[in-house]
Structure formats: structure tokens, C-alpha cells
XYZ file of C-alpha atoms in Angstrom:
464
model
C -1.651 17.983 106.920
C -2.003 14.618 105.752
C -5.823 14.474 105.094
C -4.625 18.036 102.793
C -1.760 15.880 100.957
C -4.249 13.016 100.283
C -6.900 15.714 98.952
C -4.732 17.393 96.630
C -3.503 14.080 95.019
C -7.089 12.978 94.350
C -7.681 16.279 92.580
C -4.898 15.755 90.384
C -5.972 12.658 89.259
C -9.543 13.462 88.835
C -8.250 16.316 86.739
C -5.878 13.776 84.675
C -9.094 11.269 83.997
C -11.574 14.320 82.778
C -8.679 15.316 80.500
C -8.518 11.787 79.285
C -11.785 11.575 78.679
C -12.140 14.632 76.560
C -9.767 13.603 74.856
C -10.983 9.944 73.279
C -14.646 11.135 71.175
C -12.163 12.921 68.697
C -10.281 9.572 67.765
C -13.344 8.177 67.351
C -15.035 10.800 65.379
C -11.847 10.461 62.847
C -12.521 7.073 62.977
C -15.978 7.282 61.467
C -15.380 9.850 59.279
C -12.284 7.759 57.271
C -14.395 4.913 57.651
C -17.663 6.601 55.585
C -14.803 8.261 53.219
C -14.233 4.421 52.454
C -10.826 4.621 53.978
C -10.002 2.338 56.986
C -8.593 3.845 59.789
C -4.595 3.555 60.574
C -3.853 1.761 63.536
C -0.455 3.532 65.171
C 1.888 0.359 65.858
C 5.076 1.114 67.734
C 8.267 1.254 65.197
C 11.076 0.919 68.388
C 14.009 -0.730 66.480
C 12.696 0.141 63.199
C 14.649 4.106 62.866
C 12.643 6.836 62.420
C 9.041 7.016 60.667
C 10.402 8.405 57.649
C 12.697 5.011 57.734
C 9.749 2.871 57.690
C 8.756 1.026 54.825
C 5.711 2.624 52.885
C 3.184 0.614 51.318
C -0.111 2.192 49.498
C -3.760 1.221 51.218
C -5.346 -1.722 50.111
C -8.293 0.880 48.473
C -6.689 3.480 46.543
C -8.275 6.610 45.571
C -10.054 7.697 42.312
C -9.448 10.409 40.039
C -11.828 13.028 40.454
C -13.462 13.602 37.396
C -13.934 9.286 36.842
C -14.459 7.461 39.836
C -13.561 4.297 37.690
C -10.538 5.010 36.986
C -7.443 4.669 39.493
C -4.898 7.417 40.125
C -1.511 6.731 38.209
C 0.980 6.462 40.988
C -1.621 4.001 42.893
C -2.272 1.748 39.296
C 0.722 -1.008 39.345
C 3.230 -0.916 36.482
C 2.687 -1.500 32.595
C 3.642 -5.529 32.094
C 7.056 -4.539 30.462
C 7.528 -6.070 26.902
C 8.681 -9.716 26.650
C 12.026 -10.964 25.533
C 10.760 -11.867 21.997
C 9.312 -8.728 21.913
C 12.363 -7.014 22.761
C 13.941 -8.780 20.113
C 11.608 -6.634 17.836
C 11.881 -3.601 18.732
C 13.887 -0.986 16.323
C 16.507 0.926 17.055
C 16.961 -1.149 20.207
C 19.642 -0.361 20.504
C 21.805 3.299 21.208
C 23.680 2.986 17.461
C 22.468 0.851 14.250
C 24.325 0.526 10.575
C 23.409 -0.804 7.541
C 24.173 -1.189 3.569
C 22.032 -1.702 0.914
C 22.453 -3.170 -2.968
C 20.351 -1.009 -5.409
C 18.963 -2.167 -8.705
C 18.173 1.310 -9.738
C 16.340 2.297 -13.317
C 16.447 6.204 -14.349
C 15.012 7.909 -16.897
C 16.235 7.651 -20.289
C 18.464 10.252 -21.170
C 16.902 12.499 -24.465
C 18.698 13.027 -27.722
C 18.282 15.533 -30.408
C 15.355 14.194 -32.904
C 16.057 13.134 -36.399
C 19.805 13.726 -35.728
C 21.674 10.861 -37.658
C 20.574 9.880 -40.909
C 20.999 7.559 -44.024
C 20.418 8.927 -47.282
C 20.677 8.930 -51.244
C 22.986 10.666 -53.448
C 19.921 11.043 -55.870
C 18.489 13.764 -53.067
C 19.255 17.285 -53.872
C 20.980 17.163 -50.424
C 21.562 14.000 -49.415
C 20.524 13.106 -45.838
C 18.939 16.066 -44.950
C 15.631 16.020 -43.352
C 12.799 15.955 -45.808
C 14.495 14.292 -48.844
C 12.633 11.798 -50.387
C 15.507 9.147 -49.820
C 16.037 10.265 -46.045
C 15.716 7.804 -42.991
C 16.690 7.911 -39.557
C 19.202 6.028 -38.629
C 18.701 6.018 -35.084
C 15.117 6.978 -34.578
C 14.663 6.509 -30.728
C 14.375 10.385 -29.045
C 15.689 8.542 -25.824
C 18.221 6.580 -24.346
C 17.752 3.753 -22.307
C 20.777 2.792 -19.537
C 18.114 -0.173 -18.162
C 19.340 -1.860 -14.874
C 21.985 0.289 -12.955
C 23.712 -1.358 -10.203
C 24.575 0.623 -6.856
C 25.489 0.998 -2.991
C 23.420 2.788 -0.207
C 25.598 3.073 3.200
C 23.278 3.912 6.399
C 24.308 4.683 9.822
C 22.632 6.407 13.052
C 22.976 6.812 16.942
C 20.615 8.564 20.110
C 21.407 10.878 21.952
C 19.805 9.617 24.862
C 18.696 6.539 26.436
C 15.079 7.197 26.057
C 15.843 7.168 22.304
C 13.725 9.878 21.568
C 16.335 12.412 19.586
C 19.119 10.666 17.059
C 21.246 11.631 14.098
C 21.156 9.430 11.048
C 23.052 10.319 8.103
C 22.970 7.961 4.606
C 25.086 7.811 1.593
C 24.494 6.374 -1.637
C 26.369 5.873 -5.302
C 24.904 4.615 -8.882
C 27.539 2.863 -11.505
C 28.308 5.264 -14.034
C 26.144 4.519 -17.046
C 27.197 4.590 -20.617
C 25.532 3.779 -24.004
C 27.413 4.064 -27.292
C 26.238 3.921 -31.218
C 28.631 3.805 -34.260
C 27.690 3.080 -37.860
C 30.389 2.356 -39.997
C 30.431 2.428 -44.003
C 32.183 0.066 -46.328
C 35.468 0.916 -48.024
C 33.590 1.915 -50.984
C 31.509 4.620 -49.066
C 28.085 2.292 -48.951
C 25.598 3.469 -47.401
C 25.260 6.836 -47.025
C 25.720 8.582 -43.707
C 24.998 12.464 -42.274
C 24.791 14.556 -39.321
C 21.347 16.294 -40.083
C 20.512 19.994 -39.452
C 18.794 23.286 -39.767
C 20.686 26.095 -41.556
C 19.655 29.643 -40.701
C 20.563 31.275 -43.850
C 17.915 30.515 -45.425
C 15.958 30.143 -42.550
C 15.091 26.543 -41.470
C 16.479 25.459 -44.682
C 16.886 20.471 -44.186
C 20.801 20.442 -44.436
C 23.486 17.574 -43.641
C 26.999 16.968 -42.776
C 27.682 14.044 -44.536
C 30.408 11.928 -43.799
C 30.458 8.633 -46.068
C 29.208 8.806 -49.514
C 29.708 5.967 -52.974
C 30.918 7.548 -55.804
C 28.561 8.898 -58.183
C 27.142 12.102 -56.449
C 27.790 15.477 -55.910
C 29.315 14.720 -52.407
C 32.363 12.316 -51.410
C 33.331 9.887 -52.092
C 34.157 9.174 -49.021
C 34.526 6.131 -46.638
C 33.256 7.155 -42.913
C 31.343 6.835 -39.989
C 29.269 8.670 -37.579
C 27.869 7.617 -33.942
C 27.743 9.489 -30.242
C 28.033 7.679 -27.035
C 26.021 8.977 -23.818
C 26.814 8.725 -20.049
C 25.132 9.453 -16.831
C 25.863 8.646 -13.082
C 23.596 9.736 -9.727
C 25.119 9.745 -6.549
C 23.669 11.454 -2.864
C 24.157 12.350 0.621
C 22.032 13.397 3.877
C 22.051 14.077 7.428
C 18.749 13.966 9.508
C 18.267 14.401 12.641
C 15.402 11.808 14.311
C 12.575 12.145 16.541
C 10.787 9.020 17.850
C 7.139 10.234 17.555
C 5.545 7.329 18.779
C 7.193 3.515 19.840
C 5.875 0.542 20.990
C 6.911 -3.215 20.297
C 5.541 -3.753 17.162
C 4.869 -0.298 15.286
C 6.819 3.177 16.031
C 6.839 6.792 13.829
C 9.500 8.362 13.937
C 10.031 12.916 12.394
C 12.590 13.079 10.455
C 14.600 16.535 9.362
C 17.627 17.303 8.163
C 19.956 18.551 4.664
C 19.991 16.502 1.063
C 22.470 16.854 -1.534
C 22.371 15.250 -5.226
C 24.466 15.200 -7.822
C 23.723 14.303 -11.389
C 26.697 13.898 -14.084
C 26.059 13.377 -17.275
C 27.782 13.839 -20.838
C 27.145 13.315 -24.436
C 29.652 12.916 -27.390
C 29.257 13.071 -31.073
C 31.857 11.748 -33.115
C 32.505 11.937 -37.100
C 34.978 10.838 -39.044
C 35.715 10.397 -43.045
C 38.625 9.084 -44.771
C 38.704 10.427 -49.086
C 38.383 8.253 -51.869
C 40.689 8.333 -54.743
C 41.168 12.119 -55.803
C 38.327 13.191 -53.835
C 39.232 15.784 -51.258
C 37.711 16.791 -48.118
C 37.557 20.810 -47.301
C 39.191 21.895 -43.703
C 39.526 25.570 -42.581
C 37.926 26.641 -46.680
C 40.712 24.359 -47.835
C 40.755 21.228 -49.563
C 43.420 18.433 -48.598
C 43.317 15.427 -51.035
C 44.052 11.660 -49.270
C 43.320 13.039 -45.539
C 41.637 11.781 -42.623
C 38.968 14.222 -41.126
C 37.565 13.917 -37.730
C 35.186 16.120 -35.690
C 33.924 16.077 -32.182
C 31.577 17.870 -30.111
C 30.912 17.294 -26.205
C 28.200 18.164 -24.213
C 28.419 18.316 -20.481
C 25.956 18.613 -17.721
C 25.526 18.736 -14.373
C 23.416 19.381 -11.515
C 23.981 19.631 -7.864
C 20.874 20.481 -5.314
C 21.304 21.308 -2.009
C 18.227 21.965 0.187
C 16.741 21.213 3.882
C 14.464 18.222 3.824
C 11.708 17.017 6.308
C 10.454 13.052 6.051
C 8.289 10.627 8.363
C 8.315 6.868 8.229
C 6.660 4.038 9.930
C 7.584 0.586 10.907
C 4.849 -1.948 12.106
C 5.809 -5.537 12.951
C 3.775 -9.158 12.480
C 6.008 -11.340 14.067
C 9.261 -11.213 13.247
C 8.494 -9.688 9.645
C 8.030 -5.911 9.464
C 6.782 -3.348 6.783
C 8.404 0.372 6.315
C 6.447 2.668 4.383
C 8.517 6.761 4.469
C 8.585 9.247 2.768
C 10.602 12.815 2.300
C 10.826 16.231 0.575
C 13.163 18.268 -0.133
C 13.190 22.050 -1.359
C 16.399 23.995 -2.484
C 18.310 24.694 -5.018
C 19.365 23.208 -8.012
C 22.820 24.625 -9.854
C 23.655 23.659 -13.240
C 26.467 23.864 -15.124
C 26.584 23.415 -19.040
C 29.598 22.544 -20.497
C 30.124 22.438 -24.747
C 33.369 21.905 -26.744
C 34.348 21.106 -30.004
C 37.146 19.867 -31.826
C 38.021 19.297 -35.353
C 40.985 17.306 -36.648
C 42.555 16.958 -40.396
C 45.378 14.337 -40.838
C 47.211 13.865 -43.864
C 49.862 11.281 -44.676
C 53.360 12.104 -43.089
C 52.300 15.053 -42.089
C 51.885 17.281 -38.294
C 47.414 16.645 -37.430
C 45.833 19.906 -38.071
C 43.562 21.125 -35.317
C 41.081 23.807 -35.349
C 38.465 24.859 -32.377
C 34.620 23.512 -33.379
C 33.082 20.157 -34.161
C 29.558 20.291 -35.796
C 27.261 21.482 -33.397
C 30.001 22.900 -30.685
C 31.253 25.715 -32.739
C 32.799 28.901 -30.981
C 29.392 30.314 -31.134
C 28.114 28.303 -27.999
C 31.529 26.483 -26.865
C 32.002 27.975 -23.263
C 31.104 26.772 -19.454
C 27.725 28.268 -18.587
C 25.559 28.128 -14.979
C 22.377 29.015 -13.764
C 20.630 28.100 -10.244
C 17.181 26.730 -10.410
C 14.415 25.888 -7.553
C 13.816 22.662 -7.462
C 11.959 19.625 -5.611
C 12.913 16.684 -4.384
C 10.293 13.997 -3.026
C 11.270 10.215 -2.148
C 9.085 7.410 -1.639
C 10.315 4.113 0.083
C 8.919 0.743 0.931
C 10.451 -2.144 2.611
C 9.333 -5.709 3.642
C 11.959 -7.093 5.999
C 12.548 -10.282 8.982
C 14.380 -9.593 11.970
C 14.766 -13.147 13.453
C 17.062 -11.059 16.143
C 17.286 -7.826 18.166
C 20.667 -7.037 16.387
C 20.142 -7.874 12.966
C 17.434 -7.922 10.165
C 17.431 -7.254 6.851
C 14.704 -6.270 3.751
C 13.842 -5.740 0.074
C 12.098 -2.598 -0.778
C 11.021 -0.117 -3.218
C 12.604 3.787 -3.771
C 11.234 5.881 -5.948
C 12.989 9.436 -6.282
C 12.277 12.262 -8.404
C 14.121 15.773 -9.078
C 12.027 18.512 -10.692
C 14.381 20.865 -12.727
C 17.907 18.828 -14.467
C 19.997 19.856 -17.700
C 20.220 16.756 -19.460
C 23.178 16.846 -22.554
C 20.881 15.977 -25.057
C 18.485 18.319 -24.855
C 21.205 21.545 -24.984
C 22.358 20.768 -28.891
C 21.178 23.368 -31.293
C 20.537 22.077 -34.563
C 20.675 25.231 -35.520
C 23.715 25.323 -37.337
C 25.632 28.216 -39.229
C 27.700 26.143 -41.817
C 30.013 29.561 -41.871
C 31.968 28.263 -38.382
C 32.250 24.707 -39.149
C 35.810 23.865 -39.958
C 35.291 21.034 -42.276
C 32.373 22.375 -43.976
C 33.472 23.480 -47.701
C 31.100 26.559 -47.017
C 33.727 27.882 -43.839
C 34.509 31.361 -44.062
C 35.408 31.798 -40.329
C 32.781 34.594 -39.749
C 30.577 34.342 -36.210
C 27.123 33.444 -35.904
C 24.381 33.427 -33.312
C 23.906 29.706 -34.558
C 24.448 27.220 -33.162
C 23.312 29.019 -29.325
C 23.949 27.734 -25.726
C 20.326 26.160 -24.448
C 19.344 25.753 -20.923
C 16.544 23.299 -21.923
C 15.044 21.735 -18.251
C 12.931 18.956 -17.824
C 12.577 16.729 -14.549
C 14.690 13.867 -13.776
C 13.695 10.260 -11.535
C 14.778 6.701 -10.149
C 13.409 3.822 -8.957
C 14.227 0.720 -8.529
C 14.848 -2.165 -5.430
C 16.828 -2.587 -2.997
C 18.193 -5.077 -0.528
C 19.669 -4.393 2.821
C 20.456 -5.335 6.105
C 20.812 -3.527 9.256
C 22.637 -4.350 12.591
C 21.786 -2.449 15.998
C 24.782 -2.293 19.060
């Protein structure tokens, strides 16, 4: 029984031992196949104390694999880290920050503002109709088809935030205001009516037929004599407002692009005024309503109104690069929409005689109640921007730049170009010819043309 124990306990462990042994080539077949893979083989250390293996502290092989299709090149998750950018570069990053404001002084030029041609004139009484247009003694006596505003002062207000930290969507909306401009002419006779001075114009009846409203003349003539003056004075002021939102197309420390798309509005005011005024001399009399008052004052005044309001989406990209702590900004937008206009003409005549109530009447000299009225029409128009800035940003939080805008707008009433000179003497109340009947002429004109500014600017900018 004992010799049968003994026997069966050295079968079990010869058993054990062959299973041990067919058990080891494996390992080492692994072993030499991770080993001509290029991968050394893991040696199993015991983690008692150390938790579970999951729990253990990972760290990659000393040889990490290659992609595939470039043997060269390491996989992503095994390549270590980008070297993050350094403080000073930091510092000049844009938009750093999750919000950023800024303001900017514009010194702004726009184009000049047209007037009617050959409009005001200085004459002879000699002329079979003094200071109309083709008379020998004629002249202009403002000549320039244009007005000029030059510099125009102004404010641009700018102020943005990300939606998220990656700062790769934003909102930035912008604001800005011109000064309103004004220009004014006024030429003034002597007492005696020296020199000569008209309103020129066109009647219809004859057709095209040189006439003038004359409104200081000497003594001498067939006209007058009168002591008076004529002039106009001209105004204009741009303001604007948009909302974009911003997509970071590409950003590193010293250059980023960033999509930009969003709504523009503009809005163009503008006005022009002529004014006329003559006082008689001696018996002379001056006609009002087909009446003649002697010793009276006589006034007219017409006003011509425009203005212009687009509204349309808009779609822009700019770039920033950095050298140093300087930086350049070159952007640009368009927008496409609609343009509404609204035309505004009045007239007014006056008569005042001495101790006595002002007679009024409705009409001027080119506003007569043949085109007086409010009058709109929408347009499709364009509007492209340019900018350029050259800045230093000696901080993260604050920089600040002088640059270059250049805007344009492609369809704009502009006052001066709306007067007829056209004129029906028929409906002009202090005309000596007034007979109260309506005309076609003078006729409401919806003359377009396109409309820009430019100018510098100088801003600054702070990021929080």
C-alpha cells in the first residue's frame, strides 16, 4: 500500500514537470518574435502594494511605432508635445484674451459733394438778359462743379468677445461717427447794387431759352435797381454700424486669419440750401405773387435734402502677422444690400415791407410746387472696405496703430445733383412773369452717382 502511495505521487509530479515543460517554448517563441518586430519583450514584475494593473503607472516603450504609410515619421500620441509658446510670445498673441475693446480717431476725407454747373453768376446790365448763361458779359461766380469739406474729424468704437476658450467663434460689433460737414458761400452787393448778381437757368418756354433770377442790379438797366445777395451753403455727415460674427481660420504667435460675417448699416445725410435775397432801390419795386411792392425786402429759399441708408449682410477676412512687437493688419469686406433714398425739396418765398405782417408764399427758385414733396426709391448697392494698420503691442493687454480705410458706396443721392435748372418762371413767386399756373418744370431728379472715404486712423486696443 505504501510502495502504491509512493507510485502515484511520482506520477503526479512527472505529469506536473511535462506540463511545465510544454509550456516554456511559447514564451520564448513570443520572445523572438517582439524582439525581430523591433520591440523588446515585457518583463512581468510583481505590482503587490501597487493596486491593481490598471492603477499602475503607464509609460510608452522606449521605441515607439511608425505610421504605416512613412516609417519616418512617429505616431502622434507617441511624438512628445509642441514646445508651447514663450511668455514674450504670449504677450503677442491677439485676441489673447476672451474679450478686447478699442477706439479709434479718424481723419476721414470724402468726396466732394457736386453742385449744379454754371449756377451763380455775375453779369452786365448791357446783356439782353443780364446774367444768363451765354451773354457776352456773363461769368461764373462760383465756377467749381464740386465741393470740397477737406479733413473731417471722427470716432470709431470697437468691441468683441469668444465664445469659447479655444477662441475659435466670437462676436465683434463696431461703431463709427463723422463730424457733420458744412461749407457756405455768400456774395454780397454794395448799397448801390454793384456788381451784378443772378441765379442762372433754363426756361422751357421757349425751350432751353439762358435766363436769370437776378437779385442785385446798379441803376441804369432794365432790371433793379436793387441791392442783394445770393449764396447756398452745403452739408454732409457719414456715420455706420456692424455686427460680425468671427472665425479664427488660422492662429499662431505671430500671424493668424481670421472669417469674418455679419450685417452693415450706413447712413449718409446730406443737405443743400440756396438762399436769395434783394432789398429795392429808390422807387424801384420788386414783383411778389404778379404784384409789385415798392421799398420791400424779398427773400427766397429752396432746400434740398438727401439721404441714404443701406442695409445688407457683409462677409470680410483680415490678417495680422507680427515682427516683434510691431504688427501689420491688412482686411478687407463687402457688403451687398440695399440702398433707400429719400429726396426731400422745399421752397419758401418771403416779401417784407415796412410796418407791415411778412408775406409768405410756397416756392423758392428752383423748389417750386412742381417738384416740392418727399420722394423714395430703394436701390442695390455695394459696399467694399479696405483697411491697413501698422501697430506695437509692447504688452499682451494693450497695443495700439495708425492705419489706412478706404470705403466706397456704389449708388447715393447727393443734393446737388437733384436741382432742375429747368425752371418754369410761371410758379416762381417773385418772378414778375408769375401767373400761378403748374408746370412740369422744375421736376423731382433721382440723379445717382457713387459715394467714398478714406482717410487715417489711430487706435488702440485693450484685451481682458
Amino acid at each position: 500500500m505504501g510502495k502504491e502511495l509512493l507510485a502515484a505521487l511520482g506520477g503526479l509530479l512527472l505529469a506536473l514537470g511535462a506540463a511545465f515543460a510544454d509550456e516554456s517554448p511559447p514564451q520564448a517563441s513570443e520572445s523572438k518574435t517582439a524582439t525581430a518586430a523591433g520591440r523588446p519583450s515585457a518583463e512581468i514584475v510583481p505590482t503587490f502594494g501597487l493596486g491593481l494593473p490598471s492603477q499602475v503607472p503607464w509609460s510608452p516603450p522606449p521605441f515607439p511605432p511608425t505610421a504605416p504609410n512613412d516609417p519616418r515619421l512617429p505616431l502622434p500620441y507617441f511624438s512628445p508635445p509642441p514646445p508651447g509658446p514663450s511668455p514674450e510670445d504670449l504677450a503677442l498673441i491677439p485676441g489673447g484674451s476672451c474679450c478686447w475693446g478699442g477706439f479709434e480717431y479718424l481723419m476721414w476725407w470724402e468726396k466732394k459733394a457736386p453742385l449744379p454747373s454754371n449756377f451763380l453768376t455775375t453779369g452786365s446790365l448791357k446783356d439782353a438778359v443780364p446774367g444768363a448763361l451765354g451773354q457776352p458779359n456773363t461769368q461764373d461766380l462760383y465756377p467749381a462743379s464740386a465741393v470740397d469739406f477737406f479733413q473731417l474729424s471722427g470716432l470709431r468704437v470697437t468691441a468683441g468677445a469668444w465664445f469659447d476658450d479655444q477662441q475659435m467663434l466670437g462676436l465683434e460689433g463696431s461703431g463709427f461717427v463723422l463730424e457733420k460737414s458744412m461749407h457756405v458761400f455768400l456774395a454780397k452787393s454794395d448799397r448801390s447794387g454793384n456788381p451784378l448778381f443772378a441765379f442762372a437757368h433754363f426756361d422751357p418756354l421757349p425751350k432751353g431759352s439762358p435766363d436769370a433770377f437776378v437779385a442785385s442790379a446798379p441803376r441804369g438797366g432794365k432790371v433793379g435797381p436793387f441791392s442783394g445777395s445770393v449764396g447756398f451753403d452745403t452739408d454732409s455727415q457719414l456715420w455706420g454700424a456692424e455686427a460680425n460674427l468671427v472665425h479664427a481660420l488660422y492662429w499662431s504667435p505671430v500671424f493668424r486669419v481670421r472669417l469674418l460675417g455679419g450685417f452693415r448699416y450706413l447712413d449718409l445725410g446730406e443737405s443743400l440750401t440756396f438762399f436769395y435775397q434783394r432789398v429795392t432801390l429808390g422807387s424801384a419795386a420788386v414783383p411778389f405773387l404778379g404784384k409789385t411792392f415798392p421799398s420791400s425786402l424779398e427773400l427766397a429759399d429752396d432746400f434740398f435734402q438727401t439721404r441714404n441708408q443701406f442695409y445688407g449682410p457683409q462677409i470680410g477676412l483680415d490678417g495680422q502677422y507680427f515682427l516683434g512687437k510691431c504688427f501689420v493688419v491688412l482686411g478687407g469686406k463687402l457688403a451687398a444690400g440695399a440702398t433707400h433714398e429719400a429726396l426731400n425739396i422745399n421752397g419758401i418765398s418771403t416779401l417784407q415791407q415796412v410796418k407791415k405782417p411778412a408775406q409768405t408764399a410756397a416756392g423758392g427758385l428752383f423748389a417750386l410746387p412742381s417738384n416740392i414733396g418727399r420722394f423714395d426709391a430703394d436701390q442695390f448697392g455695394v459696399v467694399p472696405q479696405f483697411l491697413a494698420r501698422l501697430g506695437w503691442q509692447p504688452v499682451r493687454w494693450v497695443r495700439g496703430w495708425v492705419g489706412y480705410d478706404f470705403l466706397y458706396w456704389s449708388q447715393v443721392l447727393r443734393p446737388g445733383s437733384q436741382v432742375d435748372l429747368r425752371v418754369n418762371p410761371a410758379q416762381v413767386p417773385t418772378d414778375p412773369r408769375f401767373t400761378g399756373a403748374r408746370s412740369s418744370s422744375p421736376a423731382p431728379q433721382f440723379n445717382r452717382t457713387d459715394f467714398w472715404m478714406q482717410g487715417l486712423s489711430f487706435g488702440a486696443e485693450l484685451t481682458f
